[in-house]
Amino acid sequence: MWRDRATGGPAARWKWGLAGVGLLVLWTVVGATWFLRTYLGPVTWDQVLFHLQNGGLDYADPRMLWRGFRCLMAVLVLTGLSLCAVRRCVHLPRVAMWAVWAALSLGAVVSVQATVHDPCEPDPEGADYLATYYVDPAEQHWQRPAQAPAQLPDVLVVFVESLDEEYVHPSHPDAPLLPHLTQLRDDLQTLGSLRNLSGASWTMGGIFTALCGLPLQPVGLMSRNTLEYSTRFFPGGRCLTDVMAGLGWDVSFYGGASLKFAGKGQFLKDHSVARRFGREEWRRIAPGVEVEGWGVLDAGLVELAWADMQRPRPRNAPRLSLLLTVDTHGPMGTLDPGCTLRRDDVPPEDVMRSALRCADKAVDSLVRRFVAERNGRPKVVWVMGDHLNPEPLLGDADLAPDFDGRSVFHALARYDANGQPLPMIDQHREFTHVDVLPTLAEAIGLSWQPAAHQLGLGRSLLATPAQPTLAERDGLALMNGRLSCRSPRFQRLWLRGA
């Protein structure tokens, strides 16, 4: 009798409607966190909130969107089955019903805790770690090399998607995963171990931190200014692209993925990158270019970028060229038709190996052409991973044991106007993405005062005598924990340009 009343009247319909909403919320939490954990690995709250705020998920790899759609369908099916089961169980004691709800709620909490973590470790005295050590590039007096514009260096910075230092140490050295980049790394300058901060643990975070000298944080969430914040990208801060554009460099960005993803195009636009190319731009320029996965794959991307880099120079301006690859994006990489002619013959477990080899070949080709160009200019090359994947995208069978902790692949080289490499500095440092900004600025030949060798939170690894990085001085764990907390100074930097 109670069951009939409970399922028939308006009050009952409201009750079951609310029950359905509650079950949908719980299963959505479980499904979403399972999806993140399975395909992306453990993530931070900053990473989740940043992507939700800046959007662009509809421009992601269609394979990932299809997986997300299937996960959503599973959530809806489980919600329906759960609601049906609960309705059939109304005759159970109230305690048993509450136990069912509690079990599902506990499962959602456990799934969230297994997927999303907050590395913030606040200062016991409440100090803002970022504000304590931040050197604002906008407050420095800049000088470029004394040469005429026609003799200033061209600069190439390549961000290779998720490129882990472990990939140049395969378990079988006679079968290298990155044969060209391994040789390039041996030929060029490596500065030690480039560690990954939480605020640099995704593509936009890694690029932003390297170019701007501080980890990326989501801004304006849960406030009436959220929309305004999301339509601007660090407007009050100054990054390397701003500095170099102000000193006369022509700055370009070449990426295979859409500029609309995760605020990338807004960041580049707001920070003096005059020429910006992503998936949509390439399709307009070269309608026949093959687009797959995240966008234009590396073999085609390098050719398109190199063609644009050969354009005439207005005012003999030097160039800063930034390139971001896509082939090796997780969770399994993408087969590139520019490298793999018979893709049907590649088993699923070999896709990531093939993606690594194609990115390796494409990046090496671009770097060697750039260095070989005889235009009377010095040249600076920095190749690095944009960030680390939470776990290596290959198993232990492919990689040698890592005894020194995971680090991001990087290599730096400087050449004189005749194409001869400049002397290297023999050192093994521990540093993070924030140290890329001052190190790259000095490698280009820039100087600044009053905080020489320091920019953002970074310390130049080329300074003599050497200055300890924050990772060396305080330890990586403490530095990362402090910088993972909300920073009022970061908020003010963003607000300053609004």
Short mmCIF file of C-alpha atoms in Angstrom, two decimals:
data_model
loop_
_atom_site.label_atom_id
_atom_site.label_comp_id
_atom_site.label_asym_id
_atom_site.label_seq_id
_atom_site.Cartn_x
_atom_site.Cartn_y
_atom_site.Cartn_z
CA MET A 1 0.00 0.00 0.00
CA TRP A 2 2.82 2.45 0.94
CA ARG A 3 4.60 1.55 -2.28
CA ASP A 4 1.55 2.40 -4.36
CA ARG A 5 1.13 5.74 -2.62
CA ALA A 6 4.86 6.43 -2.86
CA THR A 7 4.87 5.95 -6.61
CA GLY A 8 1.57 7.49 -7.54
CA GLY A 9 0.91 10.96 -6.10
CA PRO A 10 2.51 14.33 -6.89
CA ALA A 11 4.59 14.24 -3.71
CA ALA A 12 5.88 10.82 -4.66
CA ARG A 13 6.75 11.97 -8.16
CA TRP A 14 8.73 14.86 -6.67
CA LYS A 15 10.47 12.43 -4.35
CA TRP A 16 11.49 10.09 -7.13
CA GLY A 17 12.45 12.99 -9.34
CA LEU A 18 14.82 14.25 -6.64
CA ALA A 19 16.10 10.71 -6.15
CA GLY A 20 16.83 10.50 -9.86
CA VAL A 21 18.70 13.80 -9.81
CA GLY A 22 20.70 12.67 -6.79
CA LEU A 23 21.63 9.38 -8.43
CA LEU A 24 22.59 11.17 -11.65
CA VAL A 25 24.88 13.53 -9.74
CA LEU A 26 26.57 10.69 -7.86
CA TRP A 27 27.05 8.53 -10.96
CA THR A 28 28.29 11.56 -12.92
CA VAL A 29 30.94 12.19 -10.28
CA VAL A 30 31.99 8.54 -10.36
CA GLY A 31 31.98 8.42 -14.17
CA ALA A 32 33.81 11.70 -14.69
CA THR A 33 36.55 10.87 -12.20
CA TRP A 34 36.91 7.36 -13.59
CA PHE A 35 37.28 8.87 -17.08
CA LEU A 36 39.95 11.32 -15.91
CA ARG A 37 41.81 8.65 -13.98
CA THR A 38 41.72 6.14 -16.84
CA TYR A 39 42.63 8.39 -19.76
CA LEU A 40 44.57 11.26 -18.19
CA GLY A 41 45.81 9.94 -14.86
CA PRO A 42 45.59 11.76 -11.52
CA VAL A 43 45.02 15.50 -11.91
CA THR A 44 45.00 18.59 -9.70
CA TRP A 45 42.05 20.82 -8.91
CA ASP A 46 43.79 23.66 -10.74
CA GLN A 47 43.97 21.57 -13.90
CA VAL A 48 40.28 20.65 -13.73
CA LEU A 49 39.07 24.17 -12.88
CA PHE A 50 41.27 25.82 -15.50
CA HIS A 51 39.91 23.67 -18.32
CA LEU A 52 36.33 24.14 -17.14
CA GLN A 53 36.82 27.90 -17.01
CA ASN A 54 38.61 28.34 -20.34
CA GLY A 55 36.64 25.76 -22.29
CA GLY A 56 37.42 24.52 -25.78
CA LEU A 57 36.80 20.86 -24.98
CA ASP A 58 34.80 20.57 -28.21
CA TYR A 59 38.11 21.10 -30.05
CA ALA A 60 39.81 18.14 -28.36
CA ASP A 61 40.78 14.86 -30.02
CA PRO A 62 37.56 13.28 -31.40
CA ARG A 63 38.69 9.94 -29.98
CA MET A 64 38.67 11.44 -26.50
CA LEU A 65 35.28 13.04 -27.11
CA TRP A 66 33.91 9.67 -28.24
CA ARG A 67 35.23 8.04 -25.08
CA GLY A 68 33.62 10.81 -23.06
CA PHE A 69 30.29 10.26 -24.84
CA ARG A 70 30.40 6.53 -24.10
CA CYS A 71 31.17 7.30 -20.46
CA LEU A 72 28.16 9.65 -20.35
CA MET A 73 25.91 6.94 -21.81
CA ALA A 74 27.16 4.53 -19.15
CA VAL A 75 26.36 7.10 -16.46
CA LEU A 76 22.80 7.50 -17.77
CA VAL A 77 22.29 3.72 -17.92
CA LEU A 78 23.62 3.23 -14.38
CA THR A 79 21.43 6.07 -13.14
CA GLY A 80 18.36 4.46 -14.69
CA LEU A 81 19.20 1.03 -13.33
CA SER A 82 19.91 2.44 -9.88
CA LEU A 83 16.64 4.37 -9.78
CA CYS A 84 14.75 1.28 -10.88
CA ALA A 85 16.48 -0.80 -8.18
CA VAL A 86 15.76 1.78 -5.48
CA ARG A 87 12.10 2.00 -6.43
CA ARG A 88 11.80 -1.77 -6.24
CA CYS A 89 13.41 -1.68 -2.82
CA VAL A 90 11.04 0.79 -1.14
CA HIS A 91 9.71 -2.00 1.04
CA LEU A 92 13.15 -2.28 2.69
CA PRO A 93 13.66 -0.70 6.11
CA ARG A 94 14.61 2.97 6.02
CA VAL A 95 18.02 2.11 7.49
CA ALA A 96 18.79 -0.17 4.54
CA MET A 97 17.73 2.51 2.06
CA TRP A 98 20.03 5.05 3.71
CA ALA A 99 22.82 2.46 3.63
CA VAL A 100 22.44 2.13 -0.17
CA TRP A 101 22.65 5.90 -0.62
CA ALA A 102 25.59 6.13 1.76
CA ALA A 103 27.49 3.42 -0.12
CA LEU A 104 27.04 5.17 -3.45
CA SER A 105 27.99 8.54 -1.94
CA LEU A 106 31.08 7.01 -0.36
CA GLY A 107 32.03 5.49 -3.71
CA ALA A 108 31.82 8.94 -5.31
CA VAL A 109 34.02 10.46 -2.59
CA VAL A 110 36.60 7.69 -2.91
CA SER A 111 36.66 8.07 -6.70
CA VAL A 112 37.25 11.82 -6.41
CA GLN A 113 40.03 11.32 -3.88
CA ALA A 114 41.70 8.74 -6.13
CA THR A 115 41.59 11.09 -9.11
CA VAL A 116 41.91 14.72 -8.02
CA HIS A 117 44.36 15.95 -5.42
CA ASP A 118 45.31 19.31 -3.98
CA PRO A 119 49.09 19.63 -3.47
CA CYS A 120 48.75 22.96 -1.61
CA GLU A 121 50.82 23.17 1.58
CA PRO A 122 50.20 26.64 3.03
CA ASP A 123 52.93 28.56 4.77
CA PRO A 124 52.42 28.21 8.55
CA GLU A 125 52.74 31.98 8.87
CA GLY A 126 50.35 32.68 5.99
CA ALA A 127 52.98 34.21 3.68
CA ASP A 128 52.40 34.30 -0.08
CA TYR A 129 55.37 32.31 -1.40
CA LEU A 130 54.91 33.62 -4.92
CA ALA A 131 54.87 37.26 -3.78
CA THR A 132 57.99 36.72 -1.69
CA TYR A 133 60.18 35.69 -4.63
CA TYR A 134 58.47 37.04 -7.74
CA VAL A 135 60.52 39.41 -9.91
CA ASP A 136 58.17 41.25 -12.27
CA PRO A 137 59.59 41.47 -15.83
CA ALA A 138 57.56 44.67 -16.29
CA GLU A 139 59.63 46.38 -13.59
CA GLN A 140 63.00 45.59 -15.18
CA HIS A 141 65.03 47.82 -17.51
CA TRP A 142 65.77 45.70 -20.58
CA GLN A 143 68.66 45.76 -23.02
CA ARG A 144 69.07 43.68 -26.13
CA PRO A 145 72.43 42.84 -27.75
CA ALA A 146 74.16 45.86 -29.28
CA GLN A 147 74.05 44.48 -32.85
CA ALA A 148 71.91 45.90 -35.63
CA PRO A 149 68.50 44.22 -36.15
CA ALA A 150 69.92 42.17 -39.05
CA GLN A 151 72.45 40.60 -36.66
CA LEU A 152 70.16 39.79 -33.73
CA PRO A 153 69.56 36.09 -33.08
CA ASP A 154 66.68 34.05 -34.40
CA VAL A 155 65.14 31.86 -31.72
CA LEU A 156 63.31 28.53 -32.03
CA VAL A 157 61.49 27.05 -29.04
CA VAL A 158 59.85 23.66 -29.56
CA PHE A 159 57.43 22.29 -26.98
CA VAL A 160 57.06 18.55 -27.56
CA GLU A 161 53.83 17.20 -26.12
CA SER A 162 54.39 15.29 -22.85
CA LEU A 163 58.05 14.56 -23.68
CA ASP A 164 59.46 12.67 -20.72
CA GLU A 165 63.21 12.41 -20.13
CA GLU A 166 62.64 8.69 -19.58
CA TYR A 167 61.93 8.28 -23.30
CA VAL A 168 65.60 8.83 -24.13
CA HIS A 169 66.50 5.98 -21.76
CA PRO A 170 64.80 2.90 -23.26
CA SER A 171 65.13 -0.47 -21.61
CA HIS A 172 66.69 -1.72 -24.85
CA PRO A 173 69.31 0.86 -25.98
CA ASP A 174 69.61 -0.87 -29.34
CA ALA A 175 65.97 0.07 -30.05
CA PRO A 176 65.77 3.79 -29.18
CA LEU A 177 62.36 5.43 -28.92
CA LEU A 178 63.74 8.85 -29.89
CA PRO A 179 66.88 8.19 -31.96
CA HIS A 180 67.19 11.70 -33.38
CA LEU A 181 66.31 13.66 -30.24
CA THR A 182 68.57 11.42 -28.17
CA GLN A 183 71.46 12.35 -30.45
CA LEU A 184 70.34 15.98 -30.46
CA ARG A 185 70.26 15.97 -26.68
CA ASP A 186 73.79 14.57 -26.59
CA ASP A 187 74.96 17.22 -29.04
CA LEU A 188 73.27 20.15 -27.31
CA GLN A 189 73.41 21.63 -23.83
CA THR A 190 71.35 19.99 -21.10
CA LEU A 191 71.17 21.84 -17.83
CA GLY A 192 70.22 19.11 -15.40
CA SER A 193 66.82 17.87 -14.25
CA LEU A 194 63.77 19.87 -15.31
CA ARG A 195 61.09 19.01 -12.74
CA ASN A 196 57.36 19.45 -13.19
CA LEU A 197 55.40 21.76 -10.86
CA SER A 198 51.69 21.13 -10.35
CA GLY A 199 50.84 24.45 -12.02
CA ALA A 200 52.82 23.38 -15.09
CA SER A 201 51.43 19.85 -15.35
CA TRP A 202 49.26 20.36 -18.44
CA THR A 203 49.95 21.93 -21.83
CA MET A 204 48.85 25.50 -21.16
CA GLY A 205 50.34 25.34 -17.66
CA GLY A 206 53.72 24.21 -18.96
CA ILE A 207 53.92 26.77 -21.78
CA PHE A 208 52.70 29.60 -19.56
CA THR A 209 55.11 28.76 -16.75
CA ALA A 210 58.10 28.52 -19.10
CA LEU A 211 57.33 31.82 -20.85
CA CYS A 212 55.99 33.81 -17.90
CA GLY A 213 58.03 32.48 -15.00
CA LEU A 214 55.28 31.44 -12.58
CA PRO A 215 52.81 28.53 -12.38
CA LEU A 216 49.37 28.95 -13.86
CA GLN A 217 46.38 29.27 -11.55
CA PRO A 218 42.67 29.54 -12.40
CA VAL A 219 41.41 33.04 -11.65
CA GLY A 220 38.00 34.53 -10.95
CA LEU A 221 36.16 31.28 -10.29
CA MET A 222 33.04 31.51 -8.15
CA SER A 223 32.92 35.28 -8.52
CA ARG A 224 30.80 37.73 -10.47
CA ASN A 225 33.84 38.50 -12.64
CA THR A 226 34.33 34.96 -13.94
CA LEU A 227 33.38 35.80 -17.54
CA GLU A 228 35.63 38.85 -17.59
CA TYR A 229 38.58 36.83 -16.28
CA SER A 230 38.09 34.06 -18.83
CA THR A 231 38.12 36.52 -21.76
CA ARG A 232 41.54 37.84 -20.70
CA PHE A 233 44.69 35.86 -20.05
CA PHE A 234 47.10 37.23 -17.43
CA PRO A 235 46.61 40.76 -18.77
CA GLY A 236 48.60 42.41 -15.98
CA GLY A 237 51.65 40.18 -16.34
CA ARG A 238 54.54 40.34 -18.75
CA CYS A 239 56.04 37.27 -20.40
CA LEU A 240 59.07 36.57 -22.58
CA THR A 241 57.01 37.06 -25.74
CA ASP A 242 56.02 40.56 -24.55
CA VAL A 243 59.62 41.46 -23.76
CA MET A 244 61.01 40.20 -27.07
CA ALA A 245 58.24 41.79 -29.14
CA GLY A 246 58.95 45.08 -27.37
CA LEU A 247 62.65 44.76 -28.23
CA GLY A 248 61.98 44.19 -31.94
CA TRP A 249 61.48 40.44 -32.39
CA ASP A 250 58.74 39.13 -34.68
CA VAL A 251 56.94 36.45 -32.61
CA SER A 252 55.02 33.52 -34.14
CA PHE A 253 53.33 30.42 -32.76
CA TYR A 254 52.79 27.19 -34.72
CA GLY A 255 50.58 24.50 -33.22
CA GLY A 256 48.71 21.53 -34.62
CA ALA A 257 45.78 21.70 -32.19
CA SER A 258 43.08 24.35 -32.10
CA LEU A 259 43.96 27.73 -30.61
CA LYS A 260 40.50 27.71 -29.05
CA PHE A 261 41.39 24.93 -26.64
CA ALA A 262 42.06 25.85 -22.99
CA GLY A 263 42.65 29.56 -23.59
CA LYS A 264 45.76 29.07 -25.73
CA GLY A 265 44.80 31.52 -28.45
CA GLN A 266 43.76 34.15 -25.91
CA PHE A 267 47.09 33.81 -24.10
CA LEU A 268 49.07 34.19 -27.32
CA LYS A 269 46.98 37.15 -28.47
CA ASP A 270 47.27 38.94 -25.12
CA HIS A 271 51.04 38.42 -24.97
CA SER A 272 52.36 39.88 -28.19
CA VAL A 273 52.40 36.81 -30.43
CA ALA A 274 51.59 38.51 -33.72
CA ARG A 275 51.27 35.38 -35.88
CA ARG A 276 49.26 32.51 -34.43
CA PHE A 277 48.49 29.26 -36.21
CA GLY A 278 46.40 26.31 -35.05
CA ARG A 279 44.17 23.68 -36.59
CA GLU A 280 41.61 26.07 -38.07
CA GLU A 281 44.23 28.49 -39.45
CA TRP A 282 46.17 25.69 -41.15
CA ARG A 283 43.02 24.36 -42.80
CA ARG A 284 42.34 27.79 -44.29
CA ILE A 285 45.94 28.16 -45.50
CA ALA A 286 46.34 24.58 -46.76
CA PRO A 287 42.88 23.04 -47.31
CA GLY A 288 44.43 19.73 -48.27
CA VAL A 289 46.32 19.27 -45.03
CA GLU A 290 45.33 16.11 -43.19
CA VAL A 291 43.76 16.73 -39.79
CA GLU A 292 43.46 13.88 -37.33
CA GLY A 293 43.30 13.47 -33.58
CA TRP A 294 44.12 16.80 -31.95
CA GLY A 295 44.72 18.50 -35.29
CA VAL A 296 47.53 18.83 -37.82
CA LEU A 297 50.02 16.10 -36.95
CA ASP A 298 53.72 16.71 -36.53
CA ALA A 299 55.10 15.73 -39.94
CA GLY A 300 52.72 18.13 -41.69
CA LEU A 301 52.93 20.78 -38.97
CA VAL A 302 56.70 21.08 -39.29
CA GLU A 303 56.49 21.56 -43.06
CA LEU A 304 53.81 24.24 -42.74
CA ALA A 305 55.71 26.02 -39.98
CA TRP A 306 58.99 25.94 -41.90
CA ALA A 307 57.31 27.37 -45.00
CA ASP A 308 55.98 30.28 -42.95
CA MET A 309 59.38 30.82 -41.33
CA GLN A 310 60.79 31.49 -44.83
CA ARG A 311 58.56 34.52 -45.43
CA PRO A 312 60.21 37.92 -46.08
CA ARG A 313 61.34 39.84 -43.01
CA PRO A 314 59.89 43.31 -42.49
CA ARG A 315 62.58 45.69 -41.19
CA ASN A 316 65.07 42.80 -41.02
CA ALA A 317 63.50 41.86 -37.70
CA PRO A 318 64.80 38.84 -35.77
CA ARG A 319 62.30 36.09 -35.09
CA LEU A 320 61.06 34.09 -32.15
CA SER A 321 59.28 30.96 -33.40
CA LEU A 322 57.30 28.82 -30.94
CA LEU A 323 56.07 25.36 -31.98
CA LEU A 324 53.88 22.88 -30.11
CA THR A 325 53.58 19.28 -31.33
CA VAL A 326 50.57 16.96 -30.91
CA ASP A 327 51.51 13.39 -31.98
CA THR A 328 52.53 12.22 -28.51
CA HIS A 329 49.45 13.50 -26.67
CA GLY A 330 48.03 10.95 -24.23
CA PRO A 331 46.58 8.56 -23.58
CA MET A 332 48.02 6.61 -26.53
CA GLY A 333 49.40 9.02 -29.13
CA THR A 334 48.33 9.30 -32.76
CA LEU A 335 49.61 7.54 -35.87
CA ASP A 336 50.98 10.16 -38.24
CA PRO A 337 50.46 9.51 -41.97
CA GLY A 338 53.57 11.59 -42.65
CA CYS A 339 55.65 8.88 -40.98
CA THR A 340 53.59 5.68 -41.00
CA LEU A 341 52.56 4.73 -44.51
CA ARG A 342 50.78 1.51 -43.57
CA ARG A 343 48.95 2.41 -40.39
CA ASP A 344 46.70 -0.65 -40.48
CA ASP A 345 49.76 -2.75 -39.73
CA VAL A 346 50.47 -0.97 -36.42
CA PRO A 347 48.96 -2.82 -33.44
CA PRO A 348 47.35 -0.65 -30.73
CA GLU A 349 50.18 -1.25 -28.26
CA ASP A 350 52.67 0.20 -30.78
CA VAL A 351 50.80 3.43 -31.51
CA MET A 352 52.61 5.45 -28.86
CA ARG A 353 56.00 4.13 -29.96
CA SER A 354 55.20 5.13 -33.53
CA ALA A 355 53.99 8.58 -32.37
CA LEU A 356 57.24 9.14 -30.47
CA ARG A 357 59.37 8.19 -33.46
CA CYS A 358 57.40 10.49 -35.75
CA ALA A 359 57.61 13.46 -33.38
CA ASP A 360 61.30 12.68 -33.00
CA LYS A 361 61.90 12.76 -36.74
CA ALA A 362 59.79 15.88 -37.33
CA VAL A 363 61.34 17.96 -34.55
CA ASP A 364 64.87 16.93 -35.50
CA SER A 365 64.17 17.90 -39.11
CA LEU A 366 62.96 21.36 -38.09
CA VAL A 367 65.85 22.02 -35.71
CA ARG A 368 68.51 20.97 -38.20
CA ARG A 369 67.02 23.10 -40.98
CA PHE A 370 66.80 26.07 -38.64
CA VAL A 371 70.41 25.71 -37.54
CA ALA A 372 71.66 25.15 -41.10
CA GLU A 373 70.03 28.33 -42.40
CA ARG A 374 72.86 30.72 -43.24
CA ASN A 375 71.39 34.19 -42.88
CA GLY A 376 74.18 35.86 -40.90
CA ARG A 377 72.30 35.63 -37.61
CA PRO A 378 73.18 33.89 -34.36
CA LYS A 379 70.65 31.23 -33.41
CA VAL A 380 69.20 29.88 -30.18
CA VAL A 381 67.30 26.58 -29.96
CA TRP A 382 65.44 25.21 -26.96
CA VAL A 383 63.62 21.88 -27.28
CA MET A 384 61.61 20.72 -24.27
CA GLY A 385 58.56 18.78 -23.21
CA ASP A 386 55.66 21.02 -22.33
CA HIS A 387 54.90 18.93 -19.23
CA LEU A 388 54.98 15.40 -17.88
CA ASN A 389 52.07 13.05 -18.22
CA PRO A 390 51.00 11.82 -14.74
CA GLU A 391 52.48 8.47 -15.72
CA PRO A 392 54.80 7.62 -18.64
CA LEU A 393 52.73 6.68 -21.66
CA LEU A 394 54.82 3.55 -22.13
CA GLY A 395 55.24 0.63 -19.77
CA ASP A 396 58.23 -0.58 -17.80
CA ALA A 397 59.12 -2.97 -20.60
CA ASP A 398 60.01 0.03 -22.80
CA LEU A 399 61.78 2.26 -20.27
CA ALA A 400 64.89 1.82 -18.18
CA PRO A 401 64.43 2.12 -14.40
CA ASP A 402 64.41 5.74 -13.26
CA PHE A 403 66.63 6.23 -10.22
CA ASP A 404 66.66 10.03 -10.21
CA GLY A 405 62.96 10.89 -10.32
CA ARG A 406 61.04 11.86 -13.42
CA SER A 407 62.00 14.99 -15.32
CA VAL A 408 61.03 16.82 -18.51
CA PHE A 409 63.15 16.39 -21.63
CA HIS A 410 65.06 19.56 -22.56
CA ALA A 411 68.04 20.63 -24.67
CA LEU A 412 69.51 24.07 -25.39
CA ALA A 413 71.93 25.18 -28.09
CA ARG A 414 73.43 28.52 -29.13
CA TYR A 415 75.18 29.21 -32.44
CA ASP A 416 77.15 32.17 -33.70
CA ALA A 417 76.43 33.96 -36.99
CA ASN A 418 78.55 31.39 -38.87
CA GLY A 419 76.53 28.49 -37.52
CA GLN A 420 79.24 27.34 -35.09
CA PRO A 421 78.01 26.13 -31.68
CA LEU A 422 78.94 28.31 -28.73
CA PRO A 423 80.65 26.72 -25.70
CA MET A 424 78.47 24.82 -23.27
CA ILE A 425 78.35 25.13 -19.51
CA ASP A 426 79.07 21.87 -17.72
CA GLN A 427 76.51 21.63 -14.93
CA HIS A 428 73.77 19.47 -13.52
CA ARG A 429 71.12 21.57 -11.86
CA GLU A 430 67.67 20.90 -10.47
CA PHE A 431 65.20 23.40 -11.83
CA THR A 432 61.59 23.86 -12.92
CA HIS A 433 59.69 25.53 -15.74
CA VAL A 434 59.92 28.91 -13.97
CA ASP A 435 63.70 28.92 -14.55
CA VAL A 436 63.27 28.61 -18.32
CA LEU A 437 62.25 32.28 -18.61
CA PRO A 438 65.47 33.92 -17.31
CA THR A 439 67.71 31.19 -18.74
CA LEU A 440 66.29 31.52 -22.23
CA ALA A 441 66.37 35.33 -22.01
CA GLU A 442 70.10 35.24 -21.19
CA ALA A 443 70.77 32.63 -23.85
CA ILE A 444 69.30 35.05 -26.39
CA GLY A 445 71.65 37.76 -25.16
CA LEU A 446 69.14 39.91 -23.25
CA SER A 447 70.11 41.63 -20.03
CA TRP A 448 68.08 43.49 -17.43
CA GLN A 449 68.33 45.43 -14.20
CA PRO A 450 67.93 45.76 -11.27
CA ALA A 451 67.27 42.03 -10.68
CA ALA A 452 69.92 40.63 -13.03
CA HIS A 453 69.64 36.86 -13.69
CA GLN A 454 66.19 36.69 -12.01
CA LEU A 455 62.78 36.82 -13.66
CA GLY A 456 59.42 35.67 -12.40
CA LEU A 457 60.23 32.97 -9.87
CA GLY A 458 63.17 31.74 -11.93
CA ARG A 459 66.92 32.03 -11.74
CA SER A 460 69.06 31.91 -14.85
CA LEU A 461 71.05 28.70 -15.14
CA LEU A 462 73.63 30.58 -17.22
CA ALA A 463 74.46 33.11 -14.49
CA THR A 464 78.02 33.28 -13.22
CA PRO A 465 78.47 32.68 -10.35
CA ALA A 466 75.58 30.24 -10.19
CA GLN A 467 72.48 31.26 -8.27
CA PRO A 468 70.46 28.47 -6.62
CA THR A 469 67.00 27.90 -8.05
CA LEU A 470 64.05 27.78 -5.67
CA ALA A 471 63.91 24.01 -6.21
CA GLU A 472 67.55 23.75 -5.10
CA ARG A 473 67.20 26.18 -2.22
CA ASP A 474 63.92 25.03 -0.69
CA GLY A 475 63.49 21.58 -2.18
CA LEU A 476 61.02 20.69 -4.90
CA ALA A 477 58.33 19.40 -2.52
CA LEU A 478 58.17 22.57 -0.44
CA MET A 479 58.34 24.84 -3.49
CA ASN A 480 55.56 22.95 -5.24
CA GLY A 481 53.39 22.82 -2.13
CA ARG A 482 53.66 26.57 -1.50
CA LEU A 483 53.10 27.51 -5.14
CA SER A 484 50.05 25.25 -5.37
CA CYS A 485 48.16 27.45 -2.90
CA ARG A 486 46.07 30.43 -3.98
CA SER A 487 48.29 33.46 -4.37
CA PRO A 488 46.88 36.98 -3.83
CA ARG A 489 49.82 38.34 -5.84
CA PHE A 490 48.90 36.18 -8.83
CA GLN A 491 45.31 37.42 -8.58
CA ARG A 492 46.51 41.05 -8.49
CA LEU A 493 48.76 40.51 -11.52
CA TRP A 494 45.79 39.22 -13.47
CA LEU A 495 43.54 42.02 -12.24
CA ARG A 496 46.12 44.75 -12.91
CA GLY A 497 45.54 44.68 -16.64
CA ALA A 498 41.76 44.27 -16.47
#
